[in-house]
Coordinates of C-alpha atoms and ligand atoms in Angstrom, one line a residue:
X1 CA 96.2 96.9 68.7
X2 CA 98.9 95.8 71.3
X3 CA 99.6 98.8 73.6
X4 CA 102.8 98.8 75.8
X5 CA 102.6 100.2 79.4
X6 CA 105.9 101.4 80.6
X7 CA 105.7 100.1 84.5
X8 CA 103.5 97.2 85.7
X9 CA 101.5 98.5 88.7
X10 CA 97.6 98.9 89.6
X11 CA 97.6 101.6 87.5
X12 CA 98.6 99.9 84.1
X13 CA 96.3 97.2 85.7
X14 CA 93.4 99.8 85.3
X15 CA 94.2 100.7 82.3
X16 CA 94.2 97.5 80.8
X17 CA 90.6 96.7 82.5
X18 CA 89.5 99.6 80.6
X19 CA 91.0 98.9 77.0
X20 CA 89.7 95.3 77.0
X21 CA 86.4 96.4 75.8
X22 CA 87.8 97.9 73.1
X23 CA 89.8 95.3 71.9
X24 CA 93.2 96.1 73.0
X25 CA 95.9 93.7 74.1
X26 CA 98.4 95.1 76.7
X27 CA 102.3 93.9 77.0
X28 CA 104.1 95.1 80.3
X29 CA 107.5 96.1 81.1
X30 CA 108.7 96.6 84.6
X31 CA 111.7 97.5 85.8
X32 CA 111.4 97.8 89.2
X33 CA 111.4 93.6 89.9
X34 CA 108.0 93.6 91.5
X35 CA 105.3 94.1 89.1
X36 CA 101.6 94.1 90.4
X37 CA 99.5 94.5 87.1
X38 CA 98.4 90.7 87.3
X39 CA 97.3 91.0 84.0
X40 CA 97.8 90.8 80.0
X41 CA 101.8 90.2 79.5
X42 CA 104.4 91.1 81.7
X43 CA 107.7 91.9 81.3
X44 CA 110.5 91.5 83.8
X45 CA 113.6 93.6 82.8
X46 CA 115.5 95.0 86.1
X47 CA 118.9 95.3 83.7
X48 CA 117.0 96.7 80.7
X49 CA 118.0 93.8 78.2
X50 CA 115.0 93.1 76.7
X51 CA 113.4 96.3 75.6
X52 CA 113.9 95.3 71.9
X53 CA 112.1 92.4 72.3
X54 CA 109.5 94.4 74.2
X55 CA 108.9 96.8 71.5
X56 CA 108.8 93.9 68.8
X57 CA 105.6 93.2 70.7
X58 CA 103.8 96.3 70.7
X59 CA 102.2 98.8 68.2
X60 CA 102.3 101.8 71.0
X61 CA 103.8 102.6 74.0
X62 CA 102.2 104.9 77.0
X63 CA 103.5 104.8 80.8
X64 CA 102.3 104.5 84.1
X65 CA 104.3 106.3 86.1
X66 CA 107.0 108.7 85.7
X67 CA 110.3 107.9 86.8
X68 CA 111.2 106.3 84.2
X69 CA 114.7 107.4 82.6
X70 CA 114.0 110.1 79.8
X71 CA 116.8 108.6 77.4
X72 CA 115.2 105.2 77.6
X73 CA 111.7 106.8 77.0
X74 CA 113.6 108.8 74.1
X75 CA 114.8 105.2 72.9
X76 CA 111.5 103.9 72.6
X77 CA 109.9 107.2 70.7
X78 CA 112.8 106.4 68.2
X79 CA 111.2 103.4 67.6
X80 CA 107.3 103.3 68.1
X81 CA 105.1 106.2 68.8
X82 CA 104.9 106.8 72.5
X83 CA 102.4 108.8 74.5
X84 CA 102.5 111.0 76.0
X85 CA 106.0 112.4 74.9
X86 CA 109.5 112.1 76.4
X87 CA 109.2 115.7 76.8
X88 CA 106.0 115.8 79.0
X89 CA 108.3 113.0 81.1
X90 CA 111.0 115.0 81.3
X91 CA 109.5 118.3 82.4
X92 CA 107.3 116.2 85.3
X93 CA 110.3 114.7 86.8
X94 CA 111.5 117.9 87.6
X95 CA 109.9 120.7 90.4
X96 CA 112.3 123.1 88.5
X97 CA 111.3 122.7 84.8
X98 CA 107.7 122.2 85.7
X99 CA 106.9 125.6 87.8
X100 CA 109.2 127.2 85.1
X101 CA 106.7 125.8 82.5
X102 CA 103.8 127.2 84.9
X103 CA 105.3 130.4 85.3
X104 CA 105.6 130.6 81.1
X105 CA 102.3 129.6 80.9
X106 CA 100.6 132.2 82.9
X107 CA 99.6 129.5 85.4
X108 CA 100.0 130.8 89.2
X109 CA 102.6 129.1 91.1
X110 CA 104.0 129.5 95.1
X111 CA 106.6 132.1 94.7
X112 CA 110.0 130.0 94.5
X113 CA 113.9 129.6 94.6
X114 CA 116.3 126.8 94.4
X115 CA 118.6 125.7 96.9
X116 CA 122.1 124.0 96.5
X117 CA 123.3 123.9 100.0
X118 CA 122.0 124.6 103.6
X119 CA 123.4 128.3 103.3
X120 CA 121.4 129.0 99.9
X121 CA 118.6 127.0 101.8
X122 CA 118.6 129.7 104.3
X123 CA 118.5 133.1 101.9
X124 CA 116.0 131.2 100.4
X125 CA 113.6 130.9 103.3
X126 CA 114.9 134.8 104.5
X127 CA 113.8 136.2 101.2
X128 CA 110.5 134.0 100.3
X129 CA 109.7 134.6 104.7
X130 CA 108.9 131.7 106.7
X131 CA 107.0 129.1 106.2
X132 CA 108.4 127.7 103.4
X133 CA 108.4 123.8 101.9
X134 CA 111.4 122.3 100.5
X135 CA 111.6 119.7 98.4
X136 CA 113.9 117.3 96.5
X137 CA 113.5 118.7 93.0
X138 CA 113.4 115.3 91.5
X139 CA 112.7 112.1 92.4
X140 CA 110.1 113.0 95.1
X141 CA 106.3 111.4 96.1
X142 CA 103.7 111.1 97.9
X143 CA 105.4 114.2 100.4
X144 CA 108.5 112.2 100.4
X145 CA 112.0 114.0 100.5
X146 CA 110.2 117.0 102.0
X147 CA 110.5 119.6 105.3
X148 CA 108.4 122.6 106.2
X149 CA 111.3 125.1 107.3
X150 CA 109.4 127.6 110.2
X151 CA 112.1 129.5 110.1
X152 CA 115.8 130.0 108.3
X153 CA 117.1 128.5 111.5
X154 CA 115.8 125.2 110.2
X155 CA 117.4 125.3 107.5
X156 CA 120.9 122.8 108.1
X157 CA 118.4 120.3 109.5
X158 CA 116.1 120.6 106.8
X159 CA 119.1 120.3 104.0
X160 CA 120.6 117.5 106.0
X161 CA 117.2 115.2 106.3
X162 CA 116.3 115.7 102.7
X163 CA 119.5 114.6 101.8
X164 CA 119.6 115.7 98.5
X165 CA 121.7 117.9 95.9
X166 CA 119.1 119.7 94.4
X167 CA 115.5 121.6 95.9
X168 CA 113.1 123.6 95.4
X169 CA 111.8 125.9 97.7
X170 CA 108.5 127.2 97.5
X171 CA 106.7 129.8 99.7
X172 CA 104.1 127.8 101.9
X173 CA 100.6 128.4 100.5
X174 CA 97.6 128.8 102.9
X175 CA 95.2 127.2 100.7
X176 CA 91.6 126.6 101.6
X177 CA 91.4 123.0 100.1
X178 CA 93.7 120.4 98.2
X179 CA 91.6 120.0 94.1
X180 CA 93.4 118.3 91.0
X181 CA 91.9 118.5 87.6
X182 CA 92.4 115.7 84.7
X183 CA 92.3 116.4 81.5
X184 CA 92.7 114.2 78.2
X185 CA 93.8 115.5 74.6
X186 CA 93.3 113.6 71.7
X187 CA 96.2 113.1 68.4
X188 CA 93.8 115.2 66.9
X189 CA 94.5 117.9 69.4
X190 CA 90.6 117.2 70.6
X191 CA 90.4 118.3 74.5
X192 CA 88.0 117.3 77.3
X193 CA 88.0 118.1 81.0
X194 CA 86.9 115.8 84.1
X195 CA 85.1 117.8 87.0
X196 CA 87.7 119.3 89.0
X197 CA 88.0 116.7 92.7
X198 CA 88.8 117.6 96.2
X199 CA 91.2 115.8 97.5
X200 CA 92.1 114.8 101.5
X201 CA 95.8 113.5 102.2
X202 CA 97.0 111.8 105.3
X203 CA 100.7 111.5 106.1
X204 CA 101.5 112.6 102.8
X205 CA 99.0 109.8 100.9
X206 CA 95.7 110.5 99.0
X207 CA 92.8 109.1 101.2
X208 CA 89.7 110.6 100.4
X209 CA 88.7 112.1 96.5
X210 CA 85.6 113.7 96.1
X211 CA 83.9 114.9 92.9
X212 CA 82.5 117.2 91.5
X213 CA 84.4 119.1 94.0
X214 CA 81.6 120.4 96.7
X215 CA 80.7 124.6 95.9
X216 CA 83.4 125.0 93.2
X217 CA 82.9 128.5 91.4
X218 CA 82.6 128.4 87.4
X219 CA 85.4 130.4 87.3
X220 CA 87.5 128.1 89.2
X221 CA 86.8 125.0 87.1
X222 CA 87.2 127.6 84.3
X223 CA 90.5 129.0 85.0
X224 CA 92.0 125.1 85.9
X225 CA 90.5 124.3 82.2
X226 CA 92.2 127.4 80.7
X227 CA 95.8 126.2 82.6
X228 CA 95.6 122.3 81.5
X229 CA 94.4 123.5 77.7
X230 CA 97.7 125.5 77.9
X231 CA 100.1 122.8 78.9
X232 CA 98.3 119.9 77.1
X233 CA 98.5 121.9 73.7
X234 CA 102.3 123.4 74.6
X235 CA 103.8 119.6 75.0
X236 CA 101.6 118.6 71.8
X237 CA 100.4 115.8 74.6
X238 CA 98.8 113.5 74.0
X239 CA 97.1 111.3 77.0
X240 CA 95.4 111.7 80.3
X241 CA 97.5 115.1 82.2
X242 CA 96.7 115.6 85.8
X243 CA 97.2 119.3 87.4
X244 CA 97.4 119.4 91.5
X245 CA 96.5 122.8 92.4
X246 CA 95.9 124.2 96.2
X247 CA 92.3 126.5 96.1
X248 CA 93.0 129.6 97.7
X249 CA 91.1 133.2 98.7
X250 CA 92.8 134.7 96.0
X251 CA 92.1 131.5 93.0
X252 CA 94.4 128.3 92.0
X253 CA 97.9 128.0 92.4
X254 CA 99.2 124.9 90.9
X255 CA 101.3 122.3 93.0
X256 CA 102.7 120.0 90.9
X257 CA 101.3 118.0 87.7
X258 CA 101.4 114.2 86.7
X259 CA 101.6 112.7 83.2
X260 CA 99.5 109.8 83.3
X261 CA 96.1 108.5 85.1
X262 CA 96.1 109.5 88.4
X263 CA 94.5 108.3 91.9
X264 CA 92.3 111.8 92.2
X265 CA 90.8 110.3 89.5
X266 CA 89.8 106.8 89.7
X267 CA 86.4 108.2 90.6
X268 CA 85.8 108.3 87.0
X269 CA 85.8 104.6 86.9
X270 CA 82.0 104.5 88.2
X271 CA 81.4 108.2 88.6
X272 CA 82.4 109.4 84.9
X273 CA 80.4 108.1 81.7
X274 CA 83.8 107.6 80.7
X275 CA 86.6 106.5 82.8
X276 CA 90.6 108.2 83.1
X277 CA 91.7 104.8 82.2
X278 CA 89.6 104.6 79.0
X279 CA 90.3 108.3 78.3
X280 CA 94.1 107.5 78.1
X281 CA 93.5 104.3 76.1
X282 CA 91.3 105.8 73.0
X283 CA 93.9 109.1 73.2
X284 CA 97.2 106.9 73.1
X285 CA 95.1 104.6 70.5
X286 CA 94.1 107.7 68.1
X287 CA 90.3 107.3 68.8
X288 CA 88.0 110.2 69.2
X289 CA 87.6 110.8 73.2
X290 CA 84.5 110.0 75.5
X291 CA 81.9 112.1 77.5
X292 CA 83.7 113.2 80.7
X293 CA 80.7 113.9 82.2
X294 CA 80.1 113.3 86.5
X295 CA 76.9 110.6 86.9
X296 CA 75.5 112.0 89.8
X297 CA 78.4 112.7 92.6
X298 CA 81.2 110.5 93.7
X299 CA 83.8 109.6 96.7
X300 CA 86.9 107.5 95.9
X301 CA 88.5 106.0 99.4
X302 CA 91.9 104.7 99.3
X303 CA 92.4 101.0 101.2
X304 CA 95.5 101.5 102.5
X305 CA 98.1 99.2 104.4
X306 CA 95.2 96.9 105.2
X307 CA 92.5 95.4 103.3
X308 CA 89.6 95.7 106.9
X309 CA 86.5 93.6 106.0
X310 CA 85.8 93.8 102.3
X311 CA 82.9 91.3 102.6
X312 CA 81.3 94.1 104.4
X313 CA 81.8 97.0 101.7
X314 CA 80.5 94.1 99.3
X315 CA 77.3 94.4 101.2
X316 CA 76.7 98.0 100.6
X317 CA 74.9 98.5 97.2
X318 CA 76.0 101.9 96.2
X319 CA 79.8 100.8 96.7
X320 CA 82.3 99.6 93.9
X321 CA 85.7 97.8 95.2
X322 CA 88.5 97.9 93.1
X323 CA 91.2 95.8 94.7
X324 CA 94.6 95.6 92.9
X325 CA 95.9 92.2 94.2
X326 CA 98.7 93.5 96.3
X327 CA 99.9 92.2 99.7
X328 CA 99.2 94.3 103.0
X329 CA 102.1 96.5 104.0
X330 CA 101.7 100.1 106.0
X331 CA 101.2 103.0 103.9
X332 CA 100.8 100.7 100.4
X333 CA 97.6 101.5 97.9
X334 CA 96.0 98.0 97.9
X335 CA 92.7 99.2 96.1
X336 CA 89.8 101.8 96.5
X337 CA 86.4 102.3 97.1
X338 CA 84.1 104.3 94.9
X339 CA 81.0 105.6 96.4
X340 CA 78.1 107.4 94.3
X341 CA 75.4 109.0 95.4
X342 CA 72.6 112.1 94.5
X343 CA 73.8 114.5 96.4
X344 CA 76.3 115.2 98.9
X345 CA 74.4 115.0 102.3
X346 CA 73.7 111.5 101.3
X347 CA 77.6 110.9 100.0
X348 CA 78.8 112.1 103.6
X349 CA 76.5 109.5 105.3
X350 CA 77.8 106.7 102.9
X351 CA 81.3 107.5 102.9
X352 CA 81.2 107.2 107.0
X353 CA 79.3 104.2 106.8
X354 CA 82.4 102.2 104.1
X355 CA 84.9 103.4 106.1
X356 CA 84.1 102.4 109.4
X357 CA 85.0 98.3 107.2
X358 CA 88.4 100.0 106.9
X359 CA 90.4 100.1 110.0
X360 CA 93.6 102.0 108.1
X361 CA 91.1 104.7 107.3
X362 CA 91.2 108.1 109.2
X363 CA 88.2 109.8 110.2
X364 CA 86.6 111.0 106.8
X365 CA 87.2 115.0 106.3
X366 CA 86.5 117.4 103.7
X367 CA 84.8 120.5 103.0
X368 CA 81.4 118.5 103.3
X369 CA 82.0 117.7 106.5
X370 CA 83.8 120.9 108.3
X371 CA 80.8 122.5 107.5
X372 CA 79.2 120.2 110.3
Ligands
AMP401 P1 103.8 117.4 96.6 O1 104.7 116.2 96.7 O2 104.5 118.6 96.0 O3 102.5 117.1 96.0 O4 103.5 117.8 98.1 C1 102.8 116.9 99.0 C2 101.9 117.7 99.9 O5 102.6 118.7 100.7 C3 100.8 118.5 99.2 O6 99.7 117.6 98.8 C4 100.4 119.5 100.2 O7 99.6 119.0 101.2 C5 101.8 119.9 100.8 N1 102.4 121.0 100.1 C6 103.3 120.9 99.1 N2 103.7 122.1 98.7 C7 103.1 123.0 99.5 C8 103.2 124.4 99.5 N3 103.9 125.2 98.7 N4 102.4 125.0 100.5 C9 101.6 124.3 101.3 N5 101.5 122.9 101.3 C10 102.3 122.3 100.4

């Protein structure tokens, strides 16, 4: 089976390094002019000529990433079956649409209101009260087209920096840690449900991932279960879904949701019996799903900007380097680091000891280690 991957970057790279084993062949189609996969076929189209011929290739399509243009994604459906669906795409390219969705769903959101200029900015930071985030409401990542507005009187600053017609304006959560969950339904509507991770940003990026998260309540993982079962079976997806969610005092409030493989979860490479990547691959493929079950206890580190001394991590025998064959550049994912251990006092210590090879890495915090 020839499976298409909509974008060409380390993430279709993964999933190709997991569908190998099962036999599957991978065609590539970028559109961005700077594809990264290094792998199986790529296809450079920055005009979107060839897509025919790229389908005439392929038996099914999936994507990497998700700002990709519905109406092409729609194109493609037309044609061969694609996974997850244009609709799933078009919901998660949207703040709007996607809290909406939550907020049908039952699933517990920041309180919210959309903003069209810098005086609708303003109400909405009077009426939600200060703190408040604003954000583009599409076409934003990794914190990008974002301000934190302290008070209304930030508002025209705010509106001019983001620089954008649209945004959402949410209520700013105090939230005890940052945890995602990923979850995979089958075309036979089968479910399964990774640990929930915790997650540590820096400057907006995903640095540190660890799972299971540390001291996470049943109930938690439950309720993040019973909110991903909801949307996965309300899209009919189909695919790997990942949830963002802030842990609070009072339970989850979901963030913001991804339809594809996501870096909270390349722990599952090592750390899983079965991987995200291979997860997607047998859904998108119509296979029956594998065990998502943690082996022992994992950290995934991000290399970032710089690649620091590899040889080094090489050394260390309960590390696994996955490097994606990029160039260094500030603030760019050039690979990771996944770290296993027994237990988590012994994680800590080896998670300090990789990342002193890394030089782009800050100081390694999460709830582990604020506990001292
Ligand atoms: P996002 O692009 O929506 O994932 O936001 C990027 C980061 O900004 C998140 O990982 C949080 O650290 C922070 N953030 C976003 N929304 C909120 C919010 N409503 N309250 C507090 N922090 C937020």
């Amino acid at each position: 089976m020839r499976i298409g991957v909509l974008g060409a970057g380390q993430l279709g790279r993964m999933l190709a390094l997991a569908g190998y084993p099962l036999a599957k062949t991978f065609v590539f189609y970028d559109m961005s002019g700077s594809p990264s996969a290094g792998l199986g076929e790529v296809m450079v189209d920055r005009e979107g000529q060839y897509l025919n011929d790229f389908l005439s290739r392929v038996d099914r399509v999936t994507y990497e990433f998700e700002h990709l243009p519905v109406d092409v994604a729609e194109k493609i459906a037309a044609e061969k079956p694609v996974h997850p669906r244009p609709r799933a795409l078009q919901i998660c390219q949207n703040r709007e649409a996607e809290k909406t969705l939550f907020g049908d769903l039952g699933i517990p959101t920041p309180n919210w209101k959309i903003a069209t200029d810098a005086k609708s900015l303003r109400e909405a930071a009077e009426t939600l009260g200060c703190p408040v985030v604003a954000k583009s409401n599409t076409e934003g990542y990794d914190g990008k087209g974002q301000a934190v507005l302290r008070s209304p009187e930030d508002a025209e600053e705010a509106w001019s920096s983001i620089n954008h017609s649209r945004l959402i304006v949410e209520k700013f959560v105090e939230f005890r840690r940052e945890v995602s969950i990923i979850a995979v339904r089958s075309e036979s509507g089968e479910l399964a449900f990774y640990p929930m991770a915790e997650n540590t940003h820096h400057d907006g990026i995903l640095r540190y991932s660890i799972a299971p998260a540390p001291d996470l309540a049943i109930d938690v993982q439950e309720d993040a279960e019973r909110y991903m079962k909801a949307l996965l079976n309300e899209m009919d997806y189909v695919g790997v879904l990942t949830l963002e969610l802030f842990e609070t005092a009072d339970g989850l409030v979901a963030n913001e949701m991804a339809p594809r493989v996501h870096n909270s979860g390349h722990w599952t490479i090592e750390g899983a019996m079965t991987s995200q990547f291979e997860n997607h691959i047998r859904a998108v493929s119509g296979h029956p799903l594998g065990n998502v079950a943690a082996r022992g206890v994992s950290c995934m580190i991000n290399i970032i900007g710089e690649h620091g001394e590899i040889d080094r991590i090489l050394e260390l025998p309960y590390a696994h380097v996955h490097l994606y064959n990029k160039g260094e550049r500030p603030g760019r994912k050039l690979g990771h680091v996944n770290i296993l251990a027994d237990s988590y006092e012994e994680l800590v210590w080896r998670v300090k000891n990789c990342a002193q090879f890394l030089p782009g890495s800050p100081e390694f915090q999460s709830s582990l280690t604020s506990k001292g």
